[in-house]
Short mmCIF file of C-alpha atoms and ligand atoms in Angstrom, two decimals:
data_model
loop_
_atom_site.label_atom_id
_atom_site.label_comp_id
_atom_site.label_asym_id
_atom_site.label_seq_id
_atom_site.Cartn_x
_atom_site.Cartn_y
_atom_site.Cartn_z
CA UNK A 1 36.20 12.84 -17.06
CA UNK A 2 34.32 15.89 -15.85
CA UNK A 3 30.65 15.13 -15.39
CA UNK A 4 27.97 17.76 -14.89
CA UNK A 5 24.97 16.43 -12.99
CA UNK A 6 21.95 18.69 -13.21
CA UNK A 7 19.87 17.93 -10.14
CA UNK A 8 23.14 16.89 -8.50
CA UNK A 9 21.89 17.68 -4.99
CA UNK A 10 18.79 15.58 -5.56
CA UNK A 11 18.12 12.06 -4.46
CA UNK A 12 19.42 10.19 -7.52
CA UNK A 13 21.91 12.91 -8.44
CA UNK A 14 23.71 12.85 -5.10
CA UNK A 15 24.10 9.06 -5.22
CA UNK A 16 25.37 9.31 -8.77
CA UNK A 17 27.89 11.92 -7.62
CA UNK A 18 29.12 9.47 -4.96
CA UNK A 19 29.81 6.66 -7.42
CA UNK A 20 31.34 8.88 -10.09
CA UNK A 21 33.70 10.47 -7.56
CA UNK A 22 34.65 6.99 -6.31
CA UNK A 23 35.43 6.04 -9.89
CA UNK A 24 37.90 8.96 -10.11
CA UNK A 25 35.81 11.44 -12.11
CA UNK A 26 35.36 15.13 -11.43
CA UNK A 27 31.75 15.96 -10.60
CA UNK A 28 30.06 19.28 -10.94
CA UNK A 29 26.56 19.38 -9.44
CA UNK A 30 24.09 21.93 -10.75
CA UNK A 31 20.97 22.34 -8.68
CA UNK A 32 18.52 25.06 -7.70
CA UNK A 33 17.83 23.29 -4.39
CA UNK A 34 14.08 23.32 -5.03
CA UNK A 35 13.64 19.61 -4.43
CA UNK A 36 17.35 18.86 -4.10
CA UNK A 37 18.84 19.28 -0.63
CA UNK A 38 22.19 20.51 0.52
CA UNK A 39 22.34 17.80 3.13
CA UNK A 40 22.40 15.18 0.34
CA UNK A 41 25.80 16.44 -0.74
CA UNK A 42 27.09 17.86 2.56
CA UNK A 43 29.58 14.98 2.77
CA UNK A 44 31.00 15.94 -0.64
CA UNK A 45 31.42 19.67 -0.24
CA UNK A 46 35.09 19.40 0.83
CA UNK A 47 35.94 16.85 -1.84
CA UNK A 48 38.59 18.26 -4.20
CA UNK A 49 36.91 16.84 -7.32
CA UNK A 50 33.41 18.01 -6.39
CA UNK A 51 31.77 21.39 -6.89
CA UNK A 52 28.24 22.75 -6.69
CA UNK A 53 26.63 25.56 -8.63
CA UNK A 54 23.27 26.74 -7.43
CA UNK A 55 21.29 27.47 -10.56
CA UNK A 56 18.15 26.73 -12.48
CA UNK A 57 18.17 24.75 -15.73
CA UNK A 58 16.01 27.50 -17.19
CA UNK A 59 18.92 29.92 -16.65
CA UNK A 60 20.87 29.28 -19.85
CA UNK A 61 23.79 31.50 -19.03
CA UNK A 62 24.76 29.77 -15.78
CA UNK A 63 23.96 26.36 -17.22
CA UNK A 64 26.23 26.99 -20.20
CA UNK A 65 29.25 27.56 -17.99
CA UNK A 66 28.80 24.07 -16.53
CA UNK A 67 28.16 22.38 -19.86
CA UNK A 68 31.13 24.06 -21.53
CA UNK A 69 33.51 22.52 -19.01
CA UNK A 70 31.95 19.04 -18.97
CA UNK A 71 32.71 15.89 -20.97
CA UNK A 72 29.33 14.41 -20.07
CA UNK A 73 26.06 15.90 -18.78
CA UNK A 74 23.66 13.74 -16.82
CA UNK A 75 20.45 15.73 -16.83
CA UNK A 76 18.40 14.76 -13.80
CA UNK A 77 17.01 18.18 -12.84
CA UNK A 78 13.24 18.02 -13.20
CA UNK A 79 10.01 18.58 -11.38
CA UNK A 80 9.46 15.14 -9.86
CA UNK A 81 6.90 13.28 -7.83
CA UNK A 82 3.20 12.85 -8.54
CA UNK A 83 2.31 15.17 -5.66
CA UNK A 84 4.37 18.05 -7.03
CA UNK A 85 3.08 17.49 -10.54
CA UNK A 86 -0.48 17.59 -9.26
CA UNK A 87 0.18 20.75 -7.24
CA UNK A 88 2.43 22.60 -9.70
CA UNK A 89 1.65 21.64 -13.29
CA UNK A 90 2.97 24.88 -14.81
CA UNK A 91 6.33 24.51 -13.09
CA UNK A 92 6.46 20.84 -14.07
CA UNK A 93 5.93 21.46 -17.75
CA UNK A 94 8.19 24.51 -17.94
CA UNK A 95 11.08 22.92 -16.05
CA UNK A 96 10.89 19.57 -17.74
CA UNK A 97 10.47 20.76 -21.29
CA UNK A 98 12.37 24.08 -21.14
CA UNK A 99 15.20 22.73 -19.00
CA UNK A 100 15.86 19.77 -21.27
CA UNK A 101 15.66 21.98 -24.34
CA UNK A 102 18.40 24.16 -22.84
CA UNK A 103 20.58 21.21 -21.90
CA UNK A 104 20.32 19.63 -25.34
CA UNK A 105 20.87 22.82 -27.27
CA UNK A 106 23.94 23.77 -25.21
CA UNK A 107 25.37 20.24 -25.24
CA UNK A 108 24.89 20.14 -29.00
CA UNK A 109 26.71 23.45 -29.37
CA UNK A 110 29.63 22.32 -27.19
CA UNK A 111 29.71 18.72 -28.46
CA UNK A 112 29.04 17.30 -24.98
CA UNK A 113 27.69 13.79 -24.44
CA UNK A 114 24.32 13.71 -22.59
CA UNK A 115 22.13 11.30 -20.64
CA UNK A 116 18.59 12.59 -20.05
CA UNK A 117 16.40 11.32 -17.22
CA UNK A 118 13.00 10.18 -18.32
CA UNK A 119 10.48 8.09 -16.43
CA UNK A 120 8.42 4.95 -16.57
CA UNK A 121 5.41 7.29 -16.28
CA UNK A 122 5.65 7.65 -20.05
CA UNK A 123 4.16 4.17 -20.41
CA UNK A 124 1.04 5.51 -18.75
CA UNK A 125 -1.74 2.96 -18.64
CA UNK A 126 -0.05 0.63 -21.14
CA UNK A 127 -0.01 -2.14 -18.56
CA UNK A 128 -3.27 -2.79 -16.81
CA UNK A 129 -3.73 -5.70 -14.46
CA UNK A 130 -5.86 -7.64 -16.93
CA UNK A 131 -3.50 -7.20 -19.81
CA UNK A 132 -1.39 -10.09 -20.90
CA UNK A 133 1.56 -7.77 -21.23
CA UNK A 134 4.31 -9.11 -18.92
CA UNK A 135 6.60 -6.14 -18.97
CA UNK A 136 7.10 -2.80 -20.65
CA UNK A 137 9.71 -2.59 -23.38
CA UNK A 138 11.24 0.57 -24.75
CA UNK A 139 9.51 0.10 -28.11
CA UNK A 140 6.04 -0.55 -26.67
CA UNK A 141 3.20 1.86 -27.36
CA UNK A 142 2.01 4.13 -24.58
CA UNK A 143 -1.48 4.85 -23.30
CA UNK A 144 -1.65 8.23 -21.65
CA UNK A 145 -4.76 9.76 -20.15
CA UNK A 146 -6.55 12.86 -21.35
CA UNK A 147 -5.03 16.34 -21.01
CA UNK A 148 -7.94 17.03 -18.62
CA UNK A 149 -6.05 15.00 -16.02
CA UNK A 150 -2.95 16.79 -14.92
CA UNK A 151 -1.04 13.73 -13.80
CA UNK A 152 -0.30 12.99 -17.44
CA UNK A 153 1.46 16.31 -17.90
CA UNK A 154 4.52 14.78 -16.29
CA UNK A 155 4.59 11.82 -18.68
CA UNK A 156 4.01 14.11 -21.65
CA UNK A 157 6.73 16.53 -20.59
CA UNK A 158 9.20 13.68 -20.30
CA UNK A 159 8.05 12.13 -23.55
CA UNK A 160 8.77 15.46 -25.24
CA UNK A 161 12.26 15.34 -23.71
CA UNK A 162 12.79 11.92 -25.23
CA UNK A 163 11.58 13.09 -28.63
CA UNK A 164 13.89 16.06 -28.49
CA UNK A 165 16.85 13.92 -27.44
CA UNK A 166 16.23 11.54 -30.33
CA UNK A 167 15.81 14.44 -32.72
CA UNK A 168 19.18 15.89 -31.68
CA UNK A 169 20.79 12.47 -32.08
CA UNK A 170 19.27 11.84 -35.52
CA UNK A 171 19.50 15.32 -36.99
CA UNK A 172 22.65 16.69 -35.34
CA UNK A 173 24.50 13.52 -34.37
CA UNK A 174 24.42 14.46 -30.65
CA UNK A 175 25.60 11.63 -28.41
CA UNK A 176 22.52 11.46 -26.17
CA UNK A 177 20.53 8.71 -24.46
CA UNK A 178 17.30 8.73 -22.44
CA UNK A 179 16.84 6.81 -19.20
CA UNK A 180 13.40 5.63 -18.13
CA UNK A 181 13.63 5.20 -14.36
CA UNK A 182 11.14 2.87 -12.67
CA UNK A 183 10.28 3.93 -9.08
CA UNK A 184 13.80 4.63 -7.93
CA UNK A 185 13.94 4.57 -4.15
CA UNK A 186 16.46 4.36 -1.33
CA UNK A 187 18.24 6.38 1.34
CA UNK A 188 17.97 10.21 1.03
CA UNK A 189 14.62 10.13 -0.81
CA UNK A 190 12.30 12.70 0.69
CA UNK A 191 8.67 11.96 1.44
CA UNK A 192 7.74 15.59 0.75
CA UNK A 193 6.93 14.95 -2.89
CA UNK A 194 4.57 12.09 -2.22
CA UNK A 195 6.79 9.05 -2.84
CA UNK A 196 5.40 6.02 -1.14
CA UNK A 197 8.36 4.40 0.63
CA UNK A 198 9.63 7.40 2.60
CA UNK A 199 6.04 8.19 3.55
CA UNK A 200 5.25 4.67 4.74
CA UNK A 201 8.49 4.47 6.73
CA UNK A 202 7.85 7.82 8.40
CA UNK A 203 4.26 6.89 9.23
CA UNK A 204 5.25 3.48 10.59
CA UNK A 205 8.01 4.99 12.70
CA UNK A 206 5.70 7.67 14.11
CA UNK A 207 2.97 5.11 14.89
CA UNK A 208 0.62 6.96 12.52
CA UNK A 209 -1.72 5.21 10.11
CA UNK A 210 0.06 3.89 7.03
CA UNK A 211 -1.98 5.46 4.26
CA UNK A 212 -2.43 3.26 1.19
CA UNK A 213 -4.02 5.13 -1.71
CA UNK A 214 -6.79 3.35 -3.59
CA UNK A 215 -7.32 -0.38 -3.03
CA UNK A 216 -3.58 -1.01 -2.67
CA UNK A 217 -3.64 -3.77 -5.28
CA UNK A 218 -1.67 -1.62 -7.69
CA UNK A 219 1.89 -2.90 -8.06
CA UNK A 220 5.27 -1.31 -8.63
CA UNK A 221 8.83 -2.51 -9.19
CA UNK A 222 10.90 -0.52 -6.73
CA UNK A 223 14.46 -0.02 -7.86
CA UNK A 224 17.27 0.57 -5.42
CA UNK A 225 19.00 3.85 -6.17
CA UNK A 226 22.38 2.09 -5.85
CA UNK A 227 21.40 -0.17 -8.76
CA UNK A 228 19.99 2.74 -10.75
CA UNK A 229 23.16 4.81 -10.48
CA UNK A 230 25.32 1.82 -11.34
CA UNK A 231 23.29 1.39 -14.52
CA UNK A 232 23.72 5.09 -15.36
CA UNK A 233 27.45 4.92 -14.75
CA UNK A 234 27.81 1.88 -17.02
CA UNK A 235 25.73 3.49 -19.75
CA UNK A 236 27.92 6.60 -19.66
CA UNK A 237 31.05 4.44 -19.79
CA UNK A 238 30.03 2.00 -22.49
CA UNK A 239 31.96 2.02 -25.73
CA UNK A 240 28.92 0.67 -27.56
CA UNK A 241 27.12 2.89 -30.07
CA UNK A 242 23.90 3.81 -28.22
CA UNK A 243 23.36 7.33 -29.52
CA UNK A 244 19.66 8.24 -29.54
CA UNK A 245 18.63 5.12 -27.61
CA UNK A 246 16.19 4.82 -24.71
CA UNK A 247 16.77 2.47 -21.75
CA UNK A 248 14.50 1.13 -19.06
CA UNK A 249 16.23 1.21 -15.68
CA UNK A 250 14.23 -0.85 -13.23
CA UNK A 251 13.99 -3.95 -11.13
CA UNK A 252 11.85 -7.01 -11.87
CA UNK A 253 10.74 -7.41 -8.23
CA UNK A 254 7.05 -6.54 -8.33
CA UNK A 255 5.08 -5.82 -5.15
CA UNK A 256 1.61 -4.50 -4.43
CA UNK A 257 1.26 -1.37 -2.32
CA UNK A 258 -0.71 -3.40 0.25
CA UNK A 259 2.19 -5.85 0.61
CA UNK A 260 4.61 -2.96 0.75
CA UNK A 261 2.71 -1.40 3.64
CA UNK A 262 2.85 -4.70 5.51
CA UNK A 263 6.57 -5.16 4.88
CA UNK A 264 7.27 -1.63 6.14
CA UNK A 265 5.20 -2.25 9.24
CA UNK A 266 6.96 -5.58 9.92
CA UNK A 267 10.47 -4.31 9.28
CA UNK A 268 10.03 -1.23 11.45
CA UNK A 269 8.33 -3.26 14.22
CA UNK A 270 5.51 -0.73 14.10
CA UNK A 271 2.00 -1.21 15.38
CA UNK A 272 0.53 1.33 12.93
CA UNK A 273 -2.75 0.53 11.27
CA UNK A 274 -2.82 0.20 7.50
CA UNK A 275 -5.69 2.26 6.13
CA UNK A 276 -7.01 2.78 2.61
CA UNK A 277 -7.59 6.32 1.42
CA UNK A 278 -9.52 7.08 -1.78
CA UNK A 279 -7.36 8.77 -4.43
CA UNK A 280 -9.91 11.54 -4.56
CA UNK A 281 -9.18 12.50 -0.96
CA UNK A 282 -5.51 12.86 -1.74
CA UNK A 283 -5.35 14.25 -5.26
CA UNK A 284 -8.87 15.54 -5.90
CA UNK A 285 -11.45 14.20 -8.32
CA UNK A 286 -10.55 12.32 -11.49
CA UNK A 287 -7.10 11.12 -10.48
CA UNK A 288 -5.87 8.11 -12.40
CA UNK A 289 -3.24 5.72 -11.08
CA UNK A 290 -1.42 2.95 -12.88
CA UNK A 291 -2.27 -0.59 -11.89
CA UNK A 292 1.11 -2.05 -12.85
CA UNK A 293 4.44 -0.86 -14.10
CA UNK A 294 7.00 -3.59 -14.72
CA UNK A 295 10.08 -3.03 -16.84
CA UNK A 296 11.57 -5.27 -19.46
CA UNK A 297 15.29 -4.78 -18.90
CA UNK A 298 16.60 -7.02 -21.66
CA UNK A 299 18.02 -4.08 -23.56
CA UNK A 300 19.82 -2.79 -20.48
CA UNK A 301 21.31 -6.20 -19.79
CA UNK A 302 22.45 -6.70 -23.38
CA UNK A 303 24.04 -3.26 -23.47
CA UNK A 304 25.85 -3.06 -20.13
CA UNK A 305 25.70 -6.61 -18.73
CA UNK A 306 23.91 -5.39 -15.62
CA UNK A 307 20.35 -5.11 -14.31
CA UNK A 308 19.02 -3.95 -10.94
CA UNK A 309 18.79 -6.98 -8.66
CA UNK A 310 18.27 -5.64 -5.13
CA UNK A 311 14.80 -6.61 -3.90
CA UNK A 312 12.21 -4.65 -1.94
CA UNK A 313 13.31 -5.95 1.47
CA UNK A 314 16.88 -4.89 0.83
CA UNK A 315 15.66 -1.45 -0.19
CA UNK A 316 13.44 -1.14 2.86
CA UNK A 317 16.23 -2.20 5.21
CA UNK A 318 18.53 0.44 3.72
CA UNK A 319 15.85 3.14 3.92
CA UNK A 320 14.84 2.22 7.46
CA UNK A 321 18.51 1.99 8.50
CA UNK A 322 19.15 5.48 7.13
CA UNK A 323 16.06 7.08 8.68
CA UNK A 324 16.07 8.53 12.14
CA UNK A 325 13.31 7.06 14.31
CA UNK A 326 10.53 9.56 15.02
N1 UDP B 1 0.99 5.67 -2.61
C1 UDP B 1 0.36 5.34 -1.42
N2 UDP B 1 0.59 6.11 -0.31
C2 UDP B 1 1.45 7.16 -0.32
C3 UDP B 1 2.11 7.50 -1.54
C4 UDP B 1 1.85 6.73 -2.66
O1 UDP B 1 -0.41 4.37 -1.36
O2 UDP B 1 1.63 7.82 0.71
C5 UDP B 1 0.77 4.82 -3.79
C6 UDP B 1 0.50 5.59 -5.07
O3 UDP B 1 -0.89 5.86 -5.23
C7 UDP B 1 1.03 4.64 -6.14
C8 UDP B 1 2.20 3.94 -5.43
O4 UDP B 1 1.98 4.11 -4.04
O5 UDP B 1 0.08 3.68 -6.50
C9 UDP B 1 3.55 4.53 -5.80
O6 UDP B 1 3.47 5.92 -5.59
P1 UDP B 1 4.71 6.89 -5.81
O7 UDP B 1 4.16 8.29 -5.73
O8 UDP B 1 5.83 6.53 -4.90
O9 UDP B 1 5.20 6.61 -7.30
P2 UDP B 1 4.38 6.48 -8.69
O10 UDP B 1 4.51 5.05 -9.07
O11 UDP B 1 2.97 6.88 -8.47
O12 UDP B 1 5.11 7.40 -9.59
#
């Protein structure tokens, strides 16, 4: 098959390109190199089944050329990372809503199968520490914050993508699924957009303070990018009828950010101090974080017979192993 990956030079996209090429597919990466990096795909540039187009998903004309030639589009291009969303809300909303609109409309026109990247951010504050909710399921209600708080623009933009995907599936019969990624991490992830693991590893390596935001008791389920891309590959390949469906892609290994900081410090052999920084100092007043975000992956398991299993230590070892010491 020929697979177009928008955001193909990005962190998840480049790993997905690796596995799809290994499986014998032809991969066309489409990326504007805003958050994607050429070095992520440098090892693929001479591959005879790989090509790269530098373009923006808001540029319909260039995008259409890629979609016309593809059997499947995996749409990962998006404004990502809480930091970027906080700094660039206009770009976030325009890219995430407008880009997905273009992808869906063009895929619909050309009859191309699509997988759209969404995010566990859409669950918002559905899972607070005191709740008796064990895990977030695809059909659970969401609790997003007010539009006064720009963090939620990201969740809303992705929620709109999901609505649009479902609308195309229901109304036009488009073969499209949405993928809710839970804190996907691993080698090649940049710390520039605020993600915690690359930042902690860099700080530990440099002997700088490891900066935990808030009280550090918030938890996350970090998902190894190798597991995430395997799940995507299996979802693309499945013969099952999953048109219009949404899937959680995440690990069940839950860890607090305080514990994460300690594990990073231990595994890097660093003597950095772990310090707590108020959210306000990082993101300005009124920032809201999520206390917990744990996926229910039953649907994923039932559909593809696979769930992410790699734990946080395995992830950290791979990230630390792939990072150059400061
Ligand atoms: N975080 C932190 N220090 C950092 C970056 C993030 O303590 O340098 C915290 C952040 O406040 C959140 C968690 O780590 O509670 C995960 O942050 P990330 O931005 O990686 O993903 P999120 O889950 O917020 O989308």
